[in-house]
Amino acid sequence: MTSITEKKKAATAPTRSRMTAADRREVILDAARTAFADTGYHETSLDAVAERAGVSKALLYEHFSSKRELYVAMLEMHVHELVERISGAVAGAEPGEPRMRAGLEAFFGFVEERRGAWRIMFRNAGDPDVAVRLDRLRDEVAAAIVQLMSEEAERRGLGFPKLPQFVEMIAQQMVGAMQSLADWWDLHQKVPKDEVVQAAMDFAWIGQERISRGERWSG
Amino acid sequence: MTSITEKKKAATAPTRSRMTAADRREVILDAARTAFADTGYHETSLDAVAERAGVSKALLYEHFSSKRELYVAMLEMHVHELVERISGAVAGAEPGEPRMRAGLEAFFGFVEERRGAWRIMFRNAGDPDVAVRLDRLRDEVAAAIVQLMSEEAERRGLGFPKLPQFVEMIAQQMVGAMQSLADWWDLHQKVPKDEVVQAAMDFAWIGQERISRGERWSG
DNA sequence: AGTAACTGACTGACCAGTCAGTTAGTAGGC
DNA sequence: GCCTACTAACTGACTGGTCAGTCAGTTACT
């Protein structure tokens, strides 16, 4: 193992330590995450990121060829984790309601544990190229939901073919609703995760009509 | 000296007309709308807006004290219209399902007629201060929905008091779902409005469970 | 002749990206 | 153990371009 000779655990002291490229890259990505989360893409200068990372701006360019590339690399890291968590949870659950609940739990679990990451991912776009990337991700998630819904329909021996775009529209709404709820939760962190998941199930699964009749899922 | 010896001969626009302040303001707001809709907040310079409006940048500052103020004024104009249309439609409909359908129709009607305006309102934020403003608007809309839902519950002689935040979470999801669907529609304009409204009703009103059983609203 | 509409030309700040150099580790020879 | 040469990590100081916002005027209308 490439032998981490000495864990720089004593990093508290201003050790003007030279790192391996890989380690330094991590430090930079982490600084980028917090910096961008605090002030957004446009309003965060690379000087600020460099300062947070404790290095010169020039060094950033040894690791990333542009501001955008840095941002995207950081973003992709978290996106990857989120996707892994959700798809893992979904794959390991029974079809139907349990699957949906598992997905929601995984999603809101991520949001809870990594507030900063979440905020970066969907509230801070700013740059159009970055926004395009996020849109693409969003569409991929929607496509995955479409896939699940179609399997579900087949399993039950029916389909939604009449409106070719129908399932996609449902999936887009699902994604939007969850994103919106996560944003709200970010501003109301006191609300426990269970209640958030519950509200998501209520809205997306049993629907408005029943809600307005006073019903709740799994009462 | 160096005065304009020769008429610039603005061959394109013959109307080098002097306007009243109010008229010019309208022209500027309109130019701002299209410019910002095309390229977003940060990527649109005031020089570009001025050019579109056919005036000098300095004149913009006769009417608006900053880029942000111009943007917000333009935004608020459209927001006001949207809110008027929806609340008008909602007020004139019977409670329950007809009311919801009326609100959705009004909303998607606005999106259809004013694609540019919609795109500005929620896809282009960019500037954090502007984003804050949009968030506030969003919360107001959510609050209005909460209000409607509460009245509805009272009308039916029941309530959702157990989780104080429950209704708010539902409302936030509703807003997010509709925003998301509108964004999607913006990229799939061929889909007729009726189908979009239908999908919205299906998702938000009857709920996922019934959808996955193959049901549709009003069959 | 008075004033409101309007302009060109400017500046000051910011910031992504560059470059010519300076260190800190390290491998190899003695 | 101690030099030495090599390399990869790292830096300060700079540039070139963009753009919000300003100002000293110039026109057109009443």
Coordinates of C-alpha atoms (C1' of nucleotides) in Angstrom, one line a residue:
Chain A
M1 CA 0.0 0.0 0.0
T2 CA 1.7 3.1 -1.0
S3 CA 2.5 3.4 2.7
I4 CA 1.2 6.5 4.3
T5 CA 4.3 6.9 6.3
E6 CA 3.0 9.2 8.9
K7 CA -0.6 10.3 9.1
K8 CA -0.5 14.0 9.3
K9 CA -2.8 13.8 12.2
A10 CA -0.9 16.6 13.8
A11 CA -2.1 18.8 11.1
T12 CA -3.3 21.3 13.7
A13 CA 0.1 22.8 13.9
P14 CA 0.9 24.9 10.9
T15 CA 2.9 22.2 9.4
R16 CA 4.0 23.6 6.1
S17 CA 3.8 20.0 4.9
R18 CA 4.3 18.9 1.4
M19 CA 1.9 16.3 0.4
T20 CA 1.5 13.8 -2.3
A21 CA -0.5 15.0 -5.3
A22 CA -3.4 12.7 -4.3
D23 CA -3.6 14.0 -0.8
R24 CA -3.4 17.5 -1.8
R25 CA -6.1 17.0 -4.3
E26 CA -8.4 15.8 -1.6
V27 CA -7.6 18.8 0.5
I28 CA -8.5 21.1 -2.4
L29 CA -11.7 19.3 -3.2
D30 CA -12.7 19.6 0.4
A31 CA -11.9 23.3 0.5
A32 CA -13.9 23.7 -2.7
R33 CA -16.9 22.0 -1.2
T34 CA -17.1 24.2 1.8
A35 CA -16.3 27.4 -0.1
F36 CA -18.8 26.8 -2.8
A37 CA -21.4 25.7 -0.4
D38 CA -21.0 29.0 1.5
T39 CA -21.1 31.5 -1.3
G40 CA -22.1 29.8 -4.5
Y41 CA -20.2 29.3 -7.7
H42 CA -19.9 32.8 -9.1
E43 CA -19.3 34.5 -5.8
T44 CA -16.5 32.2 -4.8
S45 CA -13.1 33.2 -6.2
L46 CA -10.4 30.7 -6.6
D47 CA -8.3 32.8 -4.3
A48 CA -10.8 32.1 -1.6
V49 CA -10.7 28.4 -2.3
A50 CA -6.9 28.4 -2.3
E51 CA -6.9 30.2 1.0
R52 CA -9.2 27.7 2.5
A53 CA -7.1 24.9 1.3
G54 CA -4.0 26.6 2.6
V55 CA -2.2 26.7 -0.7
S56 CA -1.6 29.1 -3.5
K57 CA -4.0 29.6 -6.3
A58 CA -1.4 28.4 -8.8
L59 CA -1.4 25.0 -7.1
L60 CA -5.1 24.6 -7.9
Y61 CA -4.1 24.7 -11.5
E62 CA -1.7 21.8 -11.0
H63 CA -4.7 19.7 -10.1
F64 CA -7.6 21.1 -12.1
S65 CA -7.4 22.9 -15.4
S66 CA -10.1 25.5 -14.7
K67 CA -12.5 26.7 -12.1
R68 CA -15.3 24.8 -13.7
E69 CA -13.4 21.6 -13.8
L70 CA -12.7 21.9 -10.1
Y71 CA -16.3 22.5 -9.4
V72 CA -17.5 19.7 -11.6
A73 CA -15.0 17.2 -10.1
M74 CA -16.2 18.1 -6.6
L75 CA -19.8 17.9 -7.7
E76 CA -19.4 14.6 -9.4
M77 CA -17.9 13.1 -6.3
H78 CA -21.0 13.8 -4.2
V79 CA -23.4 13.0 -7.0
H80 CA -21.8 9.6 -7.3
E81 CA -22.2 8.9 -3.6
L82 CA -25.8 10.0 -3.6
V83 CA -26.6 7.8 -6.6
E84 CA -24.8 4.8 -5.1
R85 CA -26.7 5.2 -1.9
I86 CA -30.1 5.5 -3.5
S87 CA -29.7 2.8 -6.0
G88 CA -28.2 0.4 -3.4
A89 CA -31.2 1.0 -1.2
V90 CA -33.7 0.6 -4.0
A91 CA -32.1 -2.6 -5.3
G92 CA -32.2 -4.2 -1.8
A93 CA -35.9 -3.5 -1.2
E94 CA -39.1 -5.3 -2.2
P95 CA -40.9 -3.7 -5.2
G96 CA -43.7 -1.3 -4.6
E97 CA -44.1 0.8 -1.5
P98 CA -41.2 -0.6 0.4
R99 CA -38.9 0.2 -2.5
M100 CA -40.1 3.7 -2.7
R101 CA -39.7 4.2 1.0
A102 CA -36.2 2.8 0.9
G103 CA -35.3 5.2 -1.9
L104 CA -36.7 8.1 0.0
E105 CA -34.9 7.1 3.2
A106 CA -31.6 6.8 1.4
F107 CA -32.1 10.2 -0.3
F108 CA -33.1 12.1 2.9
G109 CA -30.4 10.3 4.8
F110 CA -27.8 11.7 2.4
V111 CA -29.3 15.1 2.7
E112 CA -29.2 14.9 6.5
E113 CA -25.7 13.7 6.7
R114 CA -24.3 16.0 4.1
R115 CA -26.2 19.2 4.2
G116 CA -23.3 21.1 2.6
A117 CA -23.0 18.7 -0.2
W118 CA -26.7 18.8 -0.9
R119 CA -26.8 22.6 -0.9
I120 CA -24.0 22.6 -3.5
M121 CA -25.6 20.1 -5.7
F122 CA -28.9 21.8 -6.4
R123 CA -29.1 25.3 -4.9
N124 CA -26.0 26.9 -6.1
A125 CA -25.6 26.2 -9.8
G126 CA -24.9 29.7 -11.0
D127 CA -22.8 28.9 -14.0
P128 CA -24.8 27.8 -17.0
D129 CA -22.5 24.9 -17.9
V130 CA -22.7 23.6 -14.5
A131 CA -26.4 23.9 -14.6
V132 CA -26.5 21.9 -17.7
R133 CA -24.6 19.2 -16.0
L134 CA -27.1 19.2 -13.1
D135 CA -30.0 19.1 -15.5
R136 CA -28.5 16.0 -17.1
L137 CA -28.1 14.4 -13.7
R138 CA -31.7 15.2 -12.9
D139 CA -32.8 13.6 -16.1
E140 CA -30.9 10.5 -15.3
V141 CA -32.6 10.2 -12.0
A142 CA -35.9 10.8 -13.6
A143 CA -35.1 8.1 -16.2
A144 CA -34.2 5.7 -13.4
I145 CA -37.6 6.3 -11.9
V146 CA -39.3 5.8 -15.2
Q147 CA -37.5 2.5 -15.4
L148 CA -38.6 1.5 -12.0
M149 CA -42.2 2.5 -12.6
S150 CA -42.3 0.6 -15.9
E151 CA -41.0 -2.5 -14.2
E152 CA -43.6 -2.1 -11.5
A153 CA -46.3 -1.7 -14.1
E154 CA -45.2 -4.8 -15.9
R155 CA -45.0 -6.7 -12.7
R156 CA -48.6 -5.8 -12.1
G157 CA -49.5 -6.7 -15.7
L158 CA -50.4 -3.2 -16.9
G159 CA -48.8 -0.3 -18.5
F160 CA -49.1 3.4 -19.1
P161 CA -48.6 3.5 -22.8
K162 CA -51.3 5.9 -23.8
L163 CA -49.4 9.1 -23.2
P164 CA -45.9 8.3 -24.2
Q165 CA -44.6 11.1 -22.0
F166 CA -46.8 10.4 -19.1
V167 CA -44.5 8.4 -17.0
E168 CA -41.7 10.9 -17.6
M169 CA -43.9 13.7 -16.4
I170 CA -44.7 11.8 -13.2
A171 CA -41.0 11.1 -12.7
Q172 CA -40.1 14.7 -13.2
Q173 CA -42.7 15.8 -10.6
M174 CA -41.3 13.2 -8.2
V175 CA -37.8 14.5 -8.6
G176 CA -39.0 18.1 -8.2
A177 CA -41.1 17.4 -5.2
M178 CA -38.2 15.7 -3.4
Q179 CA -35.7 18.3 -4.3
S180 CA -38.1 21.0 -3.0
L181 CA -38.7 19.1 0.2
A182 CA -35.0 18.7 0.8
D183 CA -34.4 22.4 0.3
W184 CA -37.2 23.2 2.7
W185 CA -35.7 20.7 5.2
D186 CA -32.3 22.4 4.8
L187 CA -34.0 25.5 6.3
H188 CA -35.9 23.5 9.0
Q189 CA -33.4 21.1 10.2
K190 CA -35.2 20.5 13.4
V191 CA -37.8 18.4 11.8
P192 CA -36.7 14.8 12.2
K193 CA -36.0 12.7 9.2
D194 CA -38.8 10.3 9.8
E195 CA -41.4 13.0 9.5
V196 CA -39.9 14.2 6.3
V197 CA -39.9 10.8 4.8
Q198 CA -43.4 10.3 5.9
A199 CA -44.6 13.5 4.3
A200 CA -42.8 12.5 1.1
M201 CA -44.6 9.1 1.1
D202 CA -47.9 10.8 1.9
F203 CA -47.6 13.2 -1.0
A204 CA -46.0 11.1 -3.6
W205 CA -47.6 7.8 -2.8
I206 CA -51.0 8.1 -1.5
G207 CA -51.8 11.5 -3.1
Q208 CA -53.4 14.7 -2.4
E209 CA -57.0 13.5 -2.5
R210 CA -56.5 11.1 0.4
I211 CA -54.5 13.5 2.3
S212 CA -57.3 16.0 2.1
R213 CA -59.6 13.3 3.4
G214 CA -57.4 13.1 6.4
E215 CA -55.7 9.8 5.6
R216 CA -52.1 9.0 6.2
W217 CA -49.9 6.3 4.8
S218 CA -49.7 3.4 7.2
G219 CA -51.9 5.5 9.5
Chain B
M1 CA -14.3 68.8 -31.3
T2 CA -14.5 65.1 -32.0
S3 CA -18.2 65.8 -32.1
I4 CA -20.2 63.5 -34.3
T5 CA -19.6 65.2 -37.6
E6 CA -21.5 62.6 -39.5
K7 CA -24.8 61.1 -38.5
K8 CA -24.1 57.6 -37.3
K9 CA -26.9 56.9 -39.7
A10 CA -28.6 54.2 -37.7
A11 CA -29.8 52.5 -40.7
T12 CA -31.5 49.7 -38.8
A13 CA -33.8 51.6 -36.5
P14 CA -35.3 54.7 -38.0
T15 CA -37.0 55.6 -34.8
R16 CA -34.4 57.4 -32.9
S17 CA -37.3 58.7 -31.0
R18 CA -37.2 60.3 -27.6
M19 CA -39.7 58.8 -25.3
T20 CA -41.3 59.6 -22.0
A21 CA -39.6 58.1 -19.0
A22 CA -42.5 55.6 -18.5
D23 CA -42.3 54.4 -22.1
R24 CA -38.6 54.0 -22.1
R25 CA -38.8 52.1 -18.9
E26 CA -41.1 49.6 -20.5
V27 CA -38.7 49.2 -23.4
I28 CA -35.9 48.6 -21.0
L29 CA -37.8 46.1 -19.0
D30 CA -38.7 44.3 -22.1
A31 CA -35.1 44.2 -23.3
A32 CA -34.0 43.0 -19.9
R33 CA -36.5 40.2 -20.0
T34 CA -35.3 38.8 -23.3
A35 CA -31.7 39.3 -22.5
F36 CA -31.8 37.7 -19.2
A37 CA -34.0 34.9 -20.5
D38 CA -31.4 34.1 -23.1
T39 CA -28.2 34.1 -21.1
G40 CA -29.1 34.3 -17.4
Y41 CA -28.2 36.9 -14.9
H42 CA -24.5 36.7 -14.5
E43 CA -23.7 36.2 -18.1
T44 CA -25.8 39.1 -19.3
S45 CA -24.0 42.4 -19.2
L46 CA -25.8 45.7 -18.9
D47 CA -24.2 46.7 -22.1
A48 CA -26.0 43.8 -23.8
V49 CA -29.3 44.9 -22.2
A50 CA -28.7 48.5 -23.3
E51 CA -27.9 47.4 -26.8
R52 CA -31.1 45.4 -27.0
A53 CA -33.1 48.3 -25.8
G54 CA -31.4 50.6 -28.3
V55 CA -30.1 53.0 -25.7
S56 CA -26.9 53.7 -23.9
K57 CA -26.0 51.9 -20.7
A58 CA -26.0 55.2 -18.8
L59 CA -29.7 55.6 -19.5
L60 CA -30.4 52.3 -17.7
Y61 CA -29.2 54.0 -14.6
E62 CA -31.7 56.8 -15.0
H63 CA -34.4 54.3 -14.5
F64 CA -32.8 51.6 -12.3
S65 CA -30.2 52.1 -9.7
S66 CA -28.4 48.8 -10.2
K67 CA -28.3 45.7 -12.3
R68 CA -30.0 43.9 -9.5
E69 CA -32.8 46.4 -9.2
L70 CA -33.5 46.2 -12.9
Y71 CA -33.6 42.4 -12.7
V72 CA -35.8 42.4 -9.7
A73 CA -38.2 44.9 -11.1
M74 CA -38.6 42.8 -14.3
L75 CA -39.0 39.7 -12.2
E76 CA -41.6 41.2 -9.9
M77 CA -43.7 42.3 -12.9
H78 CA -44.0 38.8 -14.1
V79 CA -44.4 37.3 -10.7
H80 CA -47.2 39.7 -10.0
E81 CA -49.0 38.6 -13.2
L82 CA -48.5 34.9 -12.4
V83 CA -49.8 35.3 -8.9
E84 CA -52.8 37.3 -10.1
R85 CA -53.8 34.7 -12.7
I86 CA -53.5 31.8 -10.3
S87 CA -55.3 33.4 -7.4
G88 CA -58.0 34.7 -9.7
A89 CA -58.6 31.2 -11.1
V90 CA -58.5 29.6 -7.7
A91 CA -60.9 32.1 -6.2
G92 CA -63.4 31.5 -9.0
A93 CA -63.5 27.8 -8.6
E94 CA -65.4 25.4 -6.4
P95 CA -63.3 24.0 -3.5
G96 CA -61.7 20.7 -3.8
E97 CA -60.7 19.1 -7.0
P98 CA -62.1 21.8 -9.3
R99 CA -60.1 24.4 -7.4
M100 CA -56.9 22.5 -7.8
R101 CA -57.5 21.9 -11.4
A102 CA -58.2 25.6 -12.0
G103 CA -55.0 26.6 -10.2
L104 CA -53.0 24.2 -12.3
E105 CA -54.6 25.3 -15.5
A106 CA -53.8 28.9 -14.7
F107 CA -50.3 28.1 -13.8
F108 CA -49.5 26.1 -16.9
G109 CA -51.4 28.6 -19.0
F110 CA -48.9 31.2 -17.9
V111 CA -46.0 29.0 -18.5
E112 CA -47.3 28.3 -22.0
E113 CA -47.9 31.8 -23.0
R114 CA -44.8 33.3 -21.5
R115 CA -42.1 30.7 -21.8
G116 CA -39.4 33.4 -21.6
A117 CA -40.8 34.8 -18.4
W118 CA -41.1 31.5 -16.8
R119 CA -37.5 30.6 -17.6
I120 CA -36.3 33.8 -16.1
M121 CA -38.3 33.3 -13.0
F122 CA -37.0 30.0 -11.8
R123 CA -34.2 28.7 -14.0
N124 CA -31.8 31.6 -14.1
A125 CA -31.3 32.9 -10.6
G126 CA -27.6 33.1 -10.5
D127 CA -27.2 35.9 -8.1
P128 CA -27.7 34.9 -4.5
D129 CA -29.7 38.0 -3.6
V130 CA -32.0 37.3 -6.5
A131 CA -32.2 33.7 -5.4
V132 CA -33.3 34.8 -1.9
R133 CA -36.0 36.8 -3.5
L134 CA -37.2 33.8 -5.5
D135 CA -37.1 31.6 -2.4
R136 CA -39.3 34.1 -0.6
L137 CA -41.8 34.1 -3.4
R138 CA -41.8 30.3 -3.4
D139 CA -42.6 30.3 0.3
E140 CA -45.4 32.7 -0.2
V141 CA -46.9 30.4 -2.8
A142 CA -46.5 27.5 -0.4
A143 CA -48.1 29.5 2.3
A144 CA -51.1 30.2 0.1
I145 CA -51.4 26.5 -0.6
V146 CA -51.2 25.8 3.1
Q147 CA -54.0 28.3 3.6
L148 CA -56.2 26.6 1.0
M149 CA -55.5 23.2 2.3
S150 CA -56.4 24.3 5.8
E151 CA -59.6 25.8 4.7
E152 CA -60.4 22.7 2.8
A153 CA -59.7 20.6 5.9
E154 CA -61.9 22.8 8.0
R155 CA -64.7 22.6 5.4
R156 CA -64.5 18.9 5.7
G157 CA -64.4 19.1 9.4
L158 CA -61.0 17.7 10.0
G159 CA -57.5 18.9 10.3
F160 CA -53.8 17.9 10.1
P161 CA -52.6 19.2 13.4
K162 CA -50.5 16.3 14.5
L163 CA -47.4 17.4 12.7
P164 CA -47.3 21.1 12.7
Q165 CA -45.1 21.2 9.7
F166 CA -46.9 18.5 7.8
V167 CA -49.1 20.7 5.6
E168 CA -46.1 22.9 4.8
M169 CA -44.1 20.0 3.7
I170 CA -46.9 18.9 1.4
A171 CA -47.2 22.4 0.0
Q172 CA -43.5 22.6 -0.6
Q173 CA -43.6 19.3 -2.5
M174 CA -46.5 20.6 -4.6
V175 CA -44.6 23.7 -5.5
G176 CA -41.5 21.8 -6.4
A177 CA -43.4 19.2 -8.4
M178 CA -45.1 21.9 -10.5
Q179 CA -42.0 23.9 -11.0
S180 CA -40.1 20.8 -12.1
L181 CA -42.9 19.8 -14.5
A182 CA -43.0 23.3 -15.9
D183 CA -39.2 23.1 -16.5
W184 CA -39.6 19.8 -18.2
W185 CA -42.4 21.1 -20.4
D186 CA -40.2 24.0 -21.4
L187 CA -37.9 21.5 -23.0
H188 CA -40.8 19.4 -24.4
Q189 CA -43.1 22.1 -25.7
K190 CA -44.8 19.8 -28.1
V191 CA -46.7 18.2 -25.4
P192 CA -50.1 19.9 -25.2
K193 CA -51.1 21.7 -22.1
D194 CA -54.0 19.4 -21.3
E195 CA -51.8 16.5 -20.9
V196 CA -49.4 18.4 -18.7
V197 CA -52.3 19.5 -16.5
Q198 CA -53.6 16.0 -16.5
A199 CA -50.2 14.6 -15.3
A200 CA -50.1 17.2 -12.6
M201 CA -53.5 16.2 -11.4
D202 CA -52.7 12.6 -11.5
F203 CA -49.5 13.0 -9.5
A204 CA -50.5 15.5 -7.0
W205 CA -54.1 14.7 -6.5
I206 CA -54.7 11.0 -6.8
G207 CA -51.2 9.9 -5.9
Q208 CA -48.6 7.5 -6.9
E209 CA -50.3 4.4 -5.5
R210 CA -53.3 4.7 -7.7
I211 CA -51.2 5.7 -10.7
S212 CA -49.3 2.5 -10.3
R213 CA -52.5 0.6 -10.2
G214 CA -53.2 2.0 -13.6
E215 CA -55.8 4.5 -12.5
R216 CA -56.1 8.0 -13.9
W217 CA -58.0 11.0 -12.7
S218 CA -61.4 11.3 -14.3
G219 CA -60.5 8.2 -16.3
Chain C
dA1 C1' -34.5 79.1 -22.2
dG2 C1' -35.5 75.4 -19.5
dT3 C1' -35.5 70.8 -18.6
dA4 C1' -35.8 65.9 -19.3
dA5 C1' -34.0 62.4 -22.3
dC6 C1' -30.0 60.8 -23.7
dT7 C1' -24.8 59.6 -24.7
dG8 C1' -19.6 58.3 -25.2
dA9 C1' -15.9 57.7 -22.9
dC10 C1' -14.1 56.6 -18.8
dT11 C1' -12.5 54.1 -14.2
dG12 C1' -11.9 51.2 -10.6
dA13 C1' -12.4 46.6 -8.9
dC14 C1' -12.4 42.0 -9.5
dC15 C1' -10.6 37.6 -11.0
dA16 C1' -9.4 33.5 -14.0
dG17 C1' -5.5 31.9 -15.5
dT18 C1' 0.0 32.2 -16.3
dC19 C1' 4.9 32.0 -15.4
dA20 C1' 9.4 32.3 -13.7
dG21 C1' 11.1 30.9 -10.1
dT22 C1' 11.8 28.6 -5.0
dT23 C1' 11.6 24.9 -1.9
dA24 C1' 11.2 20.2 0.2
dG25 C1' 11.7 15.7 -0.1
dT26 C1' 14.5 11.5 -2.1
dA27 C1' 17.4 8.4 -4.4
dG28 C1' 22.0 7.3 -5.3
dG29 C1' 27.0 7.6 -4.6
dC30 C1' 30.7 7.9 -1.4
Chain D
dG1 C1' 26.2 9.9 7.9
dC2 C1' 26.7 13.6 4.3
dC3 C1' 26.9 15.6 0.1
dT4 C1' 24.6 16.1 -4.6
dA5 C1' 21.6 16.0 -8.3
dC6 C1' 17.0 15.4 -9.5
dT7 C1' 12.2 16.0 -9.4
dA8 C1' 7.7 17.1 -7.9
dA9 C1' 5.3 20.3 -4.9
dC10 C1' 4.7 24.7 -4.4
dT11 C1' 4.6 30.1 -4.6
dG12 C1' 4.3 35.4 -5.4
dA13 C1' 3.6 38.5 -8.5
dC14 C1' 1.7 39.5 -12.7
dT15 C1' -1.6 40.1 -17.0
dG16 C1' -5.4 40.6 -19.8
dG17 C1' -10.1 41.0 -20.0
dT18 C1' -14.7 42.0 -18.3
dC19 C1' -18.1 44.9 -16.5
dA20 C1' -20.9 47.6 -13.0
dG21 C1' -21.3 52.0 -12.3
dT22 C1' -20.1 57.3 -13.1
dC23 C1' -19.8 61.9 -15.2
dA24 C1' -19.4 65.7 -18.1
dG25 C1' -21.6 66.8 -21.3
dT26 C1' -25.2 67.0 -25.8
dT27 C1' -29.7 66.9 -27.9
dA28 C1' -34.7 67.3 -28.6
dC29 C1' -39.0 68.8 -27.1
dT30 C1' -42.2 72.4 -24.8

